[in-house]
mmCIF file of C-alpha atoms and ligand atoms in Angstrom:
data_model
loop_
_atom_site.group_PDB
_atom_site.id
_atom_site.type_symbol
_atom_site.label_atom_id
_atom_site.label_comp_id
_atom_site.label_asym_id
_atom_site.label_seq_id
_atom_site.Cartn_x
_atom_site.Cartn_y
_atom_site.Cartn_z
ATOM 1 C CA MET A 1 -35.684 -25.055 195.421
ATOM 2 C CA ALA A 2 -37.336 -22.078 197.272
ATOM 3 C CA GLU A 3 -40.567 -20.687 195.812
ATOM 4 C CA GLN A 4 -40.205 -17.080 194.189
ATOM 5 C CA PRO A 5 -42.741 -14.595 195.523
ATOM 6 C CA THR A 6 -45.314 -13.555 193.074
ATOM 7 C CA SER A 7 -45.743 -9.810 193.971
ATOM 8 C CA PRO A 8 -42.773 -7.484 192.821
ATOM 9 C CA MET A 9 -43.053 -5.796 196.261
ATOM 10 C CA LEU A 10 -41.924 -8.787 198.017
ATOM 11 C CA LEU A 11 -38.946 -9.500 195.773
ATOM 12 C CA PRO A 12 -35.540 -8.977 197.611
ATOM 13 C CA LEU A 13 -34.071 -5.574 196.721
ATOM 14 C CA ALA A 14 -30.882 -5.440 194.550
ATOM 15 C CA ASP A 15 -27.667 -4.358 196.448
ATOM 16 C CA GLY A 16 -27.503 -0.481 196.887
ATOM 17 C CA ILE A 17 -31.223 0.185 196.774
ATOM 18 C CA VAL A 18 -32.683 1.558 199.995
ATOM 19 C CA PRO A 19 -35.920 0.217 201.200
ATOM 20 C CA GLN A 20 -38.997 2.395 200.762
ATOM 21 C CA GLU A 21 -39.631 2.529 204.498
ATOM 22 C CA VAL A 22 -36.069 3.810 205.120
ATOM 23 C CA VAL A 23 -36.437 6.487 202.520
ATOM 24 C CA ALA A 24 -39.776 7.728 203.968
ATOM 25 C CA ARG A 25 -38.305 7.934 207.491
ATOM 26 C CA THR A 26 -35.272 9.812 206.208
ATOM 27 C CA GLU A 27 -37.400 12.385 204.311
ATOM 28 C CA LYS A 28 -39.675 12.772 207.305
ATOM 29 C CA ARG A 29 -36.721 13.647 209.556
ATOM 30 C CA TRP A 30 -35.310 16.204 207.038
ATOM 31 C CA LEU A 31 -38.662 17.664 206.670
ATOM 32 C CA THR A 32 -38.887 17.994 210.357
ATOM 33 C CA ALA A 33 -35.466 19.699 210.600
ATOM 34 C CA MET A 34 -36.139 22.173 207.788
ATOM 35 C CA THR A 35 -39.589 23.147 209.448
ATOM 36 C CA VAL A 36 -37.660 23.755 212.688
ATOM 37 C CA VAL A 37 -35.046 25.930 211.012
ATOM 38 C CA LEU A 38 -37.616 27.767 209.089
ATOM 39 C CA ILE A 39 -39.723 28.707 212.166
ATOM 40 C CA LEU A 40 -36.452 29.586 214.051
ATOM 41 C CA MET A 41 -35.603 31.976 211.253
ATOM 42 C CA MET A 42 -38.860 33.577 211.036
ATOM 43 C CA VAL A 43 -38.820 34.024 214.944
ATOM 44 C CA VAL A 44 -35.342 35.712 214.627
ATOM 45 C CA VAL A 45 -36.706 38.053 211.829
ATOM 46 C CA VAL A 46 -39.947 38.960 213.834
ATOM 47 C CA LEU A 47 -37.892 39.515 217.067
ATOM 48 C CA THR A 48 -34.976 41.558 215.621
ATOM 49 C CA SER A 49 -37.336 43.787 213.668
ATOM 50 C CA THR A 50 -39.429 44.320 216.811
ATOM 51 C CA VAL A 51 -36.463 45.137 218.916
ATOM 52 C CA GLY A 52 -35.041 47.501 216.232
ATOM 53 C CA ALA A 53 -38.376 49.289 215.819
ATOM 54 C CA LEU A 54 -38.569 49.780 219.714
ATOM 55 C CA HIS A 55 -34.897 50.789 219.999
ATOM 56 C CA PRO A 56 -33.621 52.619 216.815
ATOM 57 C CA ALA A 57 -29.973 52.426 216.172
ATOM 58 C CA SER A 58 -29.510 56.244 215.962
ATOM 59 C CA ASN A 59 -31.489 59.145 217.019
ATOM 60 C CA VAL A 60 -34.425 59.940 214.784
ATOM 61 C CA GLU A 61 -34.528 63.726 214.224
ATOM 62 C CA VAL A 62 -36.280 65.130 211.166
ATOM 63 C CA VAL A 63 -35.181 68.309 209.297
ATOM 64 C CA GLN A 64 -36.465 70.058 206.169
ATOM 65 C CA PRO A 65 -33.616 69.545 203.618
ATOM 66 C CA LEU A 66 -35.031 72.259 201.260
ATOM 67 C CA THR A 67 -34.819 75.078 203.761
ATOM 68 C CA LEU A 68 -31.431 74.168 205.634
ATOM 69 C CA HIS A 69 -29.858 77.307 204.358
ATOM 70 C CA LEU A 70 -32.571 79.585 205.400
ATOM 71 C CA GLY A 71 -32.288 79.166 209.185
ATOM 72 C CA GLY A 72 -32.081 76.853 212.112
ATOM 73 C CA GLU A 73 -29.260 74.514 213.379
ATOM 74 C CA PHE A 74 -27.822 73.996 209.747
ATOM 75 C CA ALA A 75 -27.781 77.660 208.707
ATOM 76 C CA GLU A 76 -24.222 78.633 207.284
ATOM 77 C CA SER A 77 -23.257 80.538 210.399
ATOM 78 C CA ASN A 78 -23.914 77.511 212.629
ATOM 79 C CA LEU A 79 -21.712 75.133 210.524
ATOM 80 C CA GLY A 80 -18.404 73.773 211.677
ATOM 81 C CA THR A 81 -16.973 73.089 215.033
ATOM 82 C CA ALA A 82 -18.649 74.934 218.010
ATOM 83 C CA LEU A 83 -17.615 74.580 221.687
ATOM 84 C CA GLU A 84 -20.296 73.790 224.327
ATOM 85 C CA PRO A 85 -20.379 75.161 227.684
ATOM 86 C CA ASP A 86 -19.487 71.809 229.259
ATOM 87 C CA GLY A 87 -16.210 71.844 227.254
ATOM 88 C CA SER A 88 -17.273 69.301 224.587
ATOM 89 C CA ALA A 89 -17.530 70.081 220.857
ATOM 90 C CA THR A 90 -20.136 69.791 218.346
ATOM 91 C CA VAL A 91 -19.483 69.745 214.715
ATOM 92 C CA ARG A 92 -22.297 70.413 212.383
ATOM 93 C CA LEU A 93 -21.926 69.308 208.583
ATOM 94 C CA ILE A 94 -24.154 69.358 205.495
ATOM 95 C CA ALA A 95 -23.404 66.749 202.984
ATOM 96 C CA GLU A 96 -24.362 67.677 199.491
ATOM 97 C CA GLN A 97 -23.380 66.698 195.864
ATOM 98 C CA TYR A 98 -20.481 66.814 195.790
ATOM 99 C CA ASP A 99 -18.793 68.091 199.108
ATOM 100 C CA PHE A 100 -19.212 68.492 202.702
ATOM 101 C CA VAL A 101 -19.937 71.993 203.934
ATOM 102 C CA PRO A 102 -17.607 73.049 205.556
ATOM 103 C CA HIS A 103 -15.056 71.232 203.639
ATOM 104 C CA CYS A 104 -12.509 71.045 206.660
ATOM 105 C CA VAL A 105 -13.070 71.219 210.289
ATOM 106 C CA GLN A 106 -10.619 71.181 213.220
ATOM 107 C CA VAL A 107 -11.582 69.507 216.432
ATOM 108 C CA PRO A 108 -9.751 69.190 219.867
ATOM 109 C CA VAL A 109 -8.022 66.064 220.962
ATOM 110 C CA GLN A 110 -9.160 64.099 224.086
ATOM 111 C CA THR A 111 -12.415 65.957 224.138
ATOM 112 C CA PRO A 112 -16.005 64.386 223.588
ATOM 113 C CA VAL A 113 -16.920 65.494 219.982
ATOM 114 C CA LYS A 114 -20.324 65.182 218.598
ATOM 115 C CA PHE A 115 -20.930 65.148 214.928
ATOM 116 C CA ARG A 116 -24.321 66.124 213.634
ATOM 117 C CA LEU A 117 -24.948 65.847 209.877
ATOM 118 C CA THR A 118 -27.691 66.029 207.356
ATOM 119 C CA SER A 119 -27.916 65.952 203.628
ATOM 120 C CA ALA A 120 -29.412 68.643 201.360
ATOM 121 C CA ASP A 121 -29.836 66.298 198.464
ATOM 122 C CA VAL A 122 -29.288 62.512 198.285
ATOM 123 C CA VAL A 123 -27.973 59.784 200.671
ATOM 124 C CA HIS A 124 -24.228 60.285 201.517
ATOM 125 C CA GLY A 125 -22.054 58.432 203.967
ATOM 126 C CA PHE A 126 -19.607 59.817 206.494
ATOM 127 C CA LEU A 127 -16.856 57.698 207.910
ATOM 128 C CA LEU A 128 -13.577 58.443 209.868
ATOM 129 C CA PRO A 129 -11.246 55.489 209.522
ATOM 130 C CA ASN A 130 -10.119 53.772 212.809
ATOM 131 C CA THR A 131 -12.886 55.467 214.854
ATOM 132 C CA ASN A 132 -16.505 54.564 215.561
ATOM 133 C CA VAL A 133 -17.612 57.391 213.336
ATOM 134 C CA ASN A 134 -19.573 55.724 210.459
ATOM 135 C CA THR A 135 -23.040 56.745 209.444
ATOM 136 C CA MET A 136 -25.237 57.249 206.573
ATOM 137 C CA VAL A 137 -26.404 60.728 205.867
ATOM 138 C CA VAL A 138 -30.044 60.782 204.777
ATOM 139 C CA PRO A 139 -31.821 63.756 203.499
ATOM 140 C CA GLY A 140 -34.685 64.800 205.891
ATOM 141 C CA PHE A 141 -32.881 63.366 209.008
ATOM 142 C CA VAL A 142 -30.187 64.384 211.256
ATOM 143 C CA ALA A 143 -27.323 61.849 211.790
ATOM 144 C CA GLU A 144 -25.625 62.115 215.227
ATOM 145 C CA VAL A 145 -22.318 60.231 216.054
ATOM 146 C CA ARG A 146 -20.285 60.785 219.313
ATOM 147 C CA THR A 147 -16.717 60.157 219.568
ATOM 148 C CA GLN A 148 -13.457 61.266 221.304
ATOM 149 C CA PHE A 149 -10.098 61.497 219.402
ATOM 150 C CA ARG A 150 -7.064 59.951 221.337
ATOM 151 C CA GLN A 151 -4.246 61.480 219.119
ATOM 152 C CA VAL A 152 -3.703 64.559 217.101
ATOM 153 C CA GLY A 153 -3.852 63.937 213.433
ATOM 154 C CA GLU A 154 -5.647 64.439 210.157
ATOM 155 C CA TYR A 155 -8.546 62.526 208.603
ATOM 156 C CA ASN A 156 -9.330 62.517 204.906
ATOM 157 C CA MET A 157 -12.844 61.388 204.853
ATOM 158 C CA PRO A 158 -14.521 60.210 201.542
ATOM 159 C CA CYS A 159 -18.106 60.071 201.207
ATOM 160 C CA HIS A 160 -18.733 56.211 201.152
ATOM 161 C CA GLU A 161 -22.176 56.066 199.805
ATOM 162 C CA PHE A 162 -22.260 56.348 196.116
ATOM 163 C CA CYS A 163 -24.212 59.564 195.501
ATOM 164 C CA GLY A 164 -23.811 60.319 191.730
ATOM 165 C CA LEU A 165 -21.306 61.029 189.110
ATOM 166 C CA GLY A 166 -19.037 63.227 191.127
ATOM 167 C CA HIS A 167 -19.017 60.802 194.164
ATOM 168 C CA HIS A 168 -15.424 59.876 193.756
ATOM 169 C CA GLY A 169 -14.347 63.569 194.459
ATOM 170 C CA MET A 170 -16.328 64.004 197.519
ATOM 171 C CA TRP A 171 -13.937 64.501 200.399
ATOM 172 C CA THR A 172 -13.875 66.234 203.765
ATOM 173 C CA HIS A 173 -11.039 66.740 206.203
ATOM 174 C CA VAL A 174 -11.305 66.457 209.886
ATOM 175 C CA ILE A 175 -8.013 67.784 211.671
ATOM 176 C CA VAL A 176 -7.601 66.699 215.469
ATOM 177 C CA VAL A 177 -5.383 69.396 217.158
ATOM 178 C CA ASP A 178 -4.044 69.813 220.594
ATOM 179 C CA ARG A 179 -6.535 71.317 223.132
ATOM 180 C CA ASP A 180 -4.367 74.454 223.565
ATOM 181 C CA VAL A 181 -3.981 74.922 219.866
ATOM 182 C CA PHE A 182 -7.812 74.606 219.484
ATOM 183 C CA ALA A 183 -8.354 77.153 222.197
ATOM 184 C CA GLY A 184 -6.340 79.707 220.263
ATOM 185 C CA LEU A 185 -8.397 79.168 217.152
ATOM 186 C CA GLY A 186 -10.962 81.530 216.027
ATOM 187 C CA PRO A 187 -14.515 80.247 214.868
ATOM 188 C CA PHE A 188 -13.537 80.954 211.263
ATOM 189 C CA GLU A 189 -10.193 78.939 211.594
ATOM 190 C CA ARG A 190 -12.068 76.129 213.322
ATOM 191 C CA THR A 191 -14.115 75.626 210.213
ATOM 192 C CA ARG A 192 -11.853 76.572 207.298
ATOM 193 C CA CYS A 193 -8.441 74.937 208.362
ATOM 194 C CA GLY A 194 -6.523 77.722 206.723
ATOM 195 C CA HIS A 195 -4.863 75.835 203.834
ATOM 196 C CA LYS A 196 -7.766 73.430 203.052
HETATM 197 CU CU1 CU B 201 -20.808 60.054 197.680
#
C-alpha cells in the first residue's frame, strides 16, 4: 500500500480544482492584459484631447450676448439672409427663449449658404434634417455652419437642445427657393417669408 503524504499541500487535488500555480499564472496574464488596455485608453484620451485642443471642431468666435441688439453683426437690421459679393448667402440668426430671430428665412438653392448663429440667453440647438447643419448655439460664441441645398423645399427646424419650459415650441423655418425666385425677393421677404 502506497504511503500517504503528510503535508496537505502535497495531497492530490480533487477533480475540478485548479492547481495554485495555474491560477496565479492566469491571474498574471489577465492583469497584464487589463494594464495594457488601461494604458491604451489613457493614450487615446490624451491624444484625442490634445488634437481637439489644437484643432477645434468649429470656429471659436466670441460675442457679448448682453449687447447683441445694440449693434454689430447681430443687430436686428443684420439678421436674416444676406447675399455676399461672391454670390453666396449668409444667414444670421439669434436663438433665444423660445424662438429663433428671425422666425423664418429664405435661402437660394444650389448656392453656398453660411449660417451664423448665437444665443442671447442659454444653450440652444440648430439642426436641419438630412443636411450637415447641426450645431449647438452657445451664448457668448458664434456658431458657423456651411452648407448647400440641392433641392427647393421647406425645413421646419425645432431647437434640439433642451432650453427651458417653452423648449417644445421653439421652431424656425428655413425655406429653400429657386435662385431666380430668391433674386426677386427683397431683404424684408427673405427674412419674414410672408406667411410665416
Ligand atoms: Cu430649446
